[in-house]
Amino acid sequence: MSGEGKKRYINRLKSFLPLRSKIDETYKKSLEAIQMGRPVAWAMINAWYGDPILRAIELETVYPENFGAVCAAEGIAESYLNRADAEGFPSHLCGYARNCFGYVSRMTKELGGKIPPEAPIGGMPKPIFLLSSNIGCDARYKWFQALGRYLDVPVWVLDMPIPGVKELFRDGVYERCIRFIVEELKEFVHFLERILGVKMDWDRLEKTVYDIEEMNRVWFEINEFRKAIPCPMHSRDFWSAMPPSLFLAGKPAETLILYKEMWKEVKERVDHKLSSIHTEEKFRILFSELPPWHSLSVFENMAERGWNFVIESWGYHPPPPLDLSGISDPLEHIARFSFHFHTAYFKDALEEGEYYGYMGYPLLKFAREYKCDGAFFHLPLTCRSTSTHQLYLQEKMKEKLKIPSMIVSGDIVDLRLFNPAEVMKRIEVFEESMESYRKVREERS
Amino acid sequence: MPEGSQGITRAKDICRDRFRRVKELRKEGRKILGYICLHAPVEMMTALQIIPFRMLGDIYETPTQVDRFLPRAFCPFVRSVFDLSLKGKYDFLDGMLLVHSCDAMERTGRIWESVVDHHYFHFMDLPTKVSERHRKFFREGLDDFKKTLEELTGKELSFEELKKAIESHNEQRRLVRSLYEITEKVPPKISGSEILQVIGAITSIPVEEGNKLLREVLAEIGKRKSGKLKGPRILVWGSVLDHPAFVEMIEDLGAHVVIDDLCTGTRGYWVDVKLDGDLLSSLAYYYLVELRCPRTFKEAPSDGKRKDYSADLEERFGYLREFAKTWKVDGAILQSVKYCDCHGFEVPQVKDYFNSLGITSLSLEHNYMIADREVLKTRVEAFLEILRGGVE
Ligand code: SF4
Ligand code: SF4
């Protein structure tokens, strides 16, 4: 972080604070649950697939991916990574997963299932089951499957169909996927009812689903405001505010109100042409993928030079709103919403002859619509899911949009791989490149 | 090369120059479709007179073009295949089928389709779980694939033609299993690296030609005299080995690779596709349930409340117990290319399973390229020494 008293160049919103605090609240609640003899689940981030059900059935849930980021930021991860190495897990595997293997190995092999005392924010208590999915990456189910070495709890995998871009538009494919997802959800509800010994409260589920859709609609609109020049909200605020949407940290009904507050604050900035950086907005930048959580101060240094991060990783954003008013079954709501998240940009992608319809193409679209001057790609070495599309996008952005980008290697957990000083050295050269491409774009238009 | 080994020599020739035969056939007007992963239902292509061609990489060729599109910390096998495609080496194909077998395939497939111009390209999704409902869903995906093939060829895929094609491929599976039956014997009359080359050959020619070649090879091996028992009998497990160099290296060090669990070895040949009832359902069952691959989520049946790790390992890896017993395995080498998440997560669990069987194992990661073999050699040598301590 920038030193105390150092001038801040990012003009942070006020409304992100209560949203960010929902993370700590989630961990606190899971610990309270365990203390009161109530179960806790561990889940992978699942794009609103299983989470709405977990919230409606009131099962406290923690997210080992997020815990990995917290351990990295708190400097605890290294000891867990070393343990995972010693347990025989290859070091190229997802850093969050390896952090988790180390943590669980310590918890089960050394502490009889108790939370390790050094664990940050209270740690993750032993779960009643593990919710996996194939969404986003293979690690999200292979990781929990491998936890069977340490935990004798069931793994439930939610399967999400992932068709090709043009294949999605073949006759009947879309609706077939929806029917499949609804069936997945039904089975998941039965599983939960069995393992928890409670019945799903369908009215509560309906209300939860409504709140989630509404919350994401507001959150989507907030991000639409960021197309304004100057951009009213920086990526730092986005990252701080995203957990209530991304993995439903907090109660959706309450966080909906908080997002509405944020909507007002951002709208006011747009109306008054207020920027999210205190310097002149010289460069509008797209950020791709997992942020270097441990080195976020580098964004202050860039803001000082007029870099405004106006949009970021597709995977953290809710999909464009979908009219589901004609549908009464809450499971179908969930199915359509979550599937829409994955496929919302397929149609546009197909029209442009692009087949990386999620993850890849949406960023191309964002770069154009948010009038970006450049893109900053953070290439995490242990996450295939978020690194595969980056070079391809770099190529496409340059070829199609005349937008240059810089790629910086790093990792999600291993802090030593990201070098902020090196980044600052490179950005001067990159500024020249952005300037010259700006001219190319102007000439072209 | 053994004397009079006509069939094997031919197999090796084809394996060395895998494109030659299909290029000839293409000139004769045959359609060729490329696929990479074993989950591609090749029977459906064969049934429509399309030649399925397994696209492999090249451990001798440094990837250059692929750096434009894929990061270095990425499955080096997929990088290599994609690199060859970008260099135009797969231009003879009429198109490609890309199956969602793992992240690397799925993601690269989307880039591939965006940057390489193939007349035909189909992306086939594959569920992660194996229940009846998942199979039914996958069967519908197979039906979509069928329609695209019909559009490509202008012909309808008939039940009879599909049945015939499945029979031919099943025949191929049986013949390959016969090859492995030879290695059950002590000492084996065929080496593991020879088997890999035979498989490399038959995946680059039409199935009937492949079957003929296999019969030739089997006849020839039948006449071979038994060699000498050189050393430990090894099982090789893991990700794709599309070149015999790795196995050759183990064999050159005085061991016998008698059985494998590789997607360029036994995996595609161990079970037949059933021929009863709806054939697309049979294919769905085969490719989702029977085909062993870490990408598919399998677990032991349970009460849903508690997981029993040993039961889980038995359910997932029980076949390795059979392999170890039938092939009298002394040690297992668990190898994987770097950055393969599916196999990487699996390694400690497979190791646990071998431990439970009392079989010593060695895990190795490599970067796919030939240059890496020297580095691995020392470790394999040390491992074989340990085994020799127990074998002799
Ligand atoms: S591999 Fe990447 S996307 Fe998958 S769990 Fe790890 S960090 Fe998340
Ligand atoms: S080696 Fe692993 S990552 Fe590469 S294609 Fe095979 S399963 Fe996928």
mmCIF file of N, CA and C in Angstrom, chain A residues 33 38-39 52-61 196 198 200-201 204 251:
data_model
loop_
_atom_site.group_PDB
_atom_site.id
_atom_site.type_symbol
_atom_site.label_atom_id
_atom_site.label_comp_id
_atom_site.label_asym_id
_atom_site.label_seq_id
_atom_site.Cartn_x
_atom_site.Cartn_y
_atom_site.Cartn_z
ATOM 1 N N ALA A 33 -21.450 -19.896 13.020
ATOM 2 C CA ALA A 33 -22.291 -21.071 12.742
ATOM 3 C C ALA A 33 -21.686 -22.314 13.371
ATOM 4 N N ARG A 38 -23.902 -25.267 13.926
ATOM 5 C CA ARG A 38 -24.551 -25.310 12.609
ATOM 6 C C ARG A 38 -23.497 -25.593 11.533
ATOM 7 N N PRO A 39 -23.914 -26.247 10.439
ATOM 8 C CA PRO A 39 -22.926 -26.610 9.418
ATOM 9 C C PRO A 39 -22.489 -25.446 8.531
ATOM 10 N N PRO A 52 -27.442 -19.191 -5.095
ATOM 11 C CA PRO A 52 -28.787 -18.769 -4.663
ATOM 12 C C PRO A 52 -29.467 -19.829 -3.795
ATOM 13 N N ILE A 53 -29.216 -21.086 -4.107
ATOM 14 C CA ILE A 53 -29.826 -22.183 -3.343
ATOM 15 C C ILE A 53 -29.236 -22.208 -1.926
ATOM 16 N N LEU A 54 -27.916 -22.053 -1.865
ATOM 17 C CA LEU A 54 -27.253 -22.080 -0.552
ATOM 18 C C LEU A 54 -27.770 -20.948 0.343
ATOM 19 N N ARG A 55 -27.959 -19.774 -0.271
ATOM 20 C CA ARG A 55 -28.456 -18.649 0.532
ATOM 21 C C ARG A 55 -29.872 -18.926 0.995
ATOM 22 N N ALA A 56 -30.692 -19.439 0.085
ATOM 23 C CA ALA A 56 -32.098 -19.638 0.438
ATOM 24 C C ALA A 56 -32.253 -20.701 1.523
ATOM 25 N N ILE A 57 -31.352 -21.680 1.514
ATOM 26 C CA ILE A 57 -31.465 -22.735 2.528
ATOM 27 C C ILE A 57 -30.666 -22.362 3.788
ATOM 28 N N GLU A 58 -30.131 -21.166 3.759
ATOM 29 C CA GLU A 58 -29.423 -20.562 4.904
ATOM 30 C C GLU A 58 -28.254 -21.394 5.407
ATOM 31 N N LEU A 59 -27.460 -21.825 4.458
ATOM 32 C CA LEU A 59 -26.238 -22.555 4.820
ATOM 33 C C LEU A 59 -25.064 -21.592 4.670
ATOM 34 N N GLU A 60 -24.367 -21.352 5.756
ATOM 35 C CA GLU A 60 -23.215 -20.446 5.676
ATOM 36 C C GLU A 60 -22.162 -21.078 4.765
ATOM 37 N N THR A 61 -21.570 -20.241 3.925
ATOM 38 C CA THR A 61 -20.652 -20.777 2.921
ATOM 39 C C THR A 61 -19.390 -19.936 2.853
ATOM 40 N N LEU A 196 -28.671 -31.809 5.047
ATOM 41 C CA LEU A 196 -28.924 -30.847 6.121
ATOM 42 C C LEU A 196 -30.119 -31.244 6.987
ATOM 43 N N VAL A 198 -33.171 -30.510 6.326
ATOM 44 C CA VAL A 198 -34.194 -29.442 6.318
ATOM 45 C C VAL A 198 -34.849 -29.408 4.937
ATOM 46 N N MET A 200 -36.320 -27.226 1.686
ATOM 47 C CA MET A 200 -36.126 -25.936 1.018
ATOM 48 C C MET A 200 -37.376 -25.077 1.222
ATOM 49 N N ASP A 201 -37.158 -23.832 1.576
ATOM 50 C CA ASP A 201 -38.275 -22.894 1.685
ATOM 51 C C ASP A 201 -38.387 -22.212 0.309
ATOM 52 N N ARG A 204 -38.836 -18.485 0.107
ATOM 53 C CA ARG A 204 -37.605 -17.755 0.383
ATOM 54 C C ARG A 204 -36.680 -17.807 -0.841
ATOM 55 N N LYS A 251 -26.459 -10.674 2.667
ATOM 56 C CA LYS A 251 -27.809 -11.063 2.231
ATOM 57 C C LYS A 251 -28.179 -10.245 1.002
#
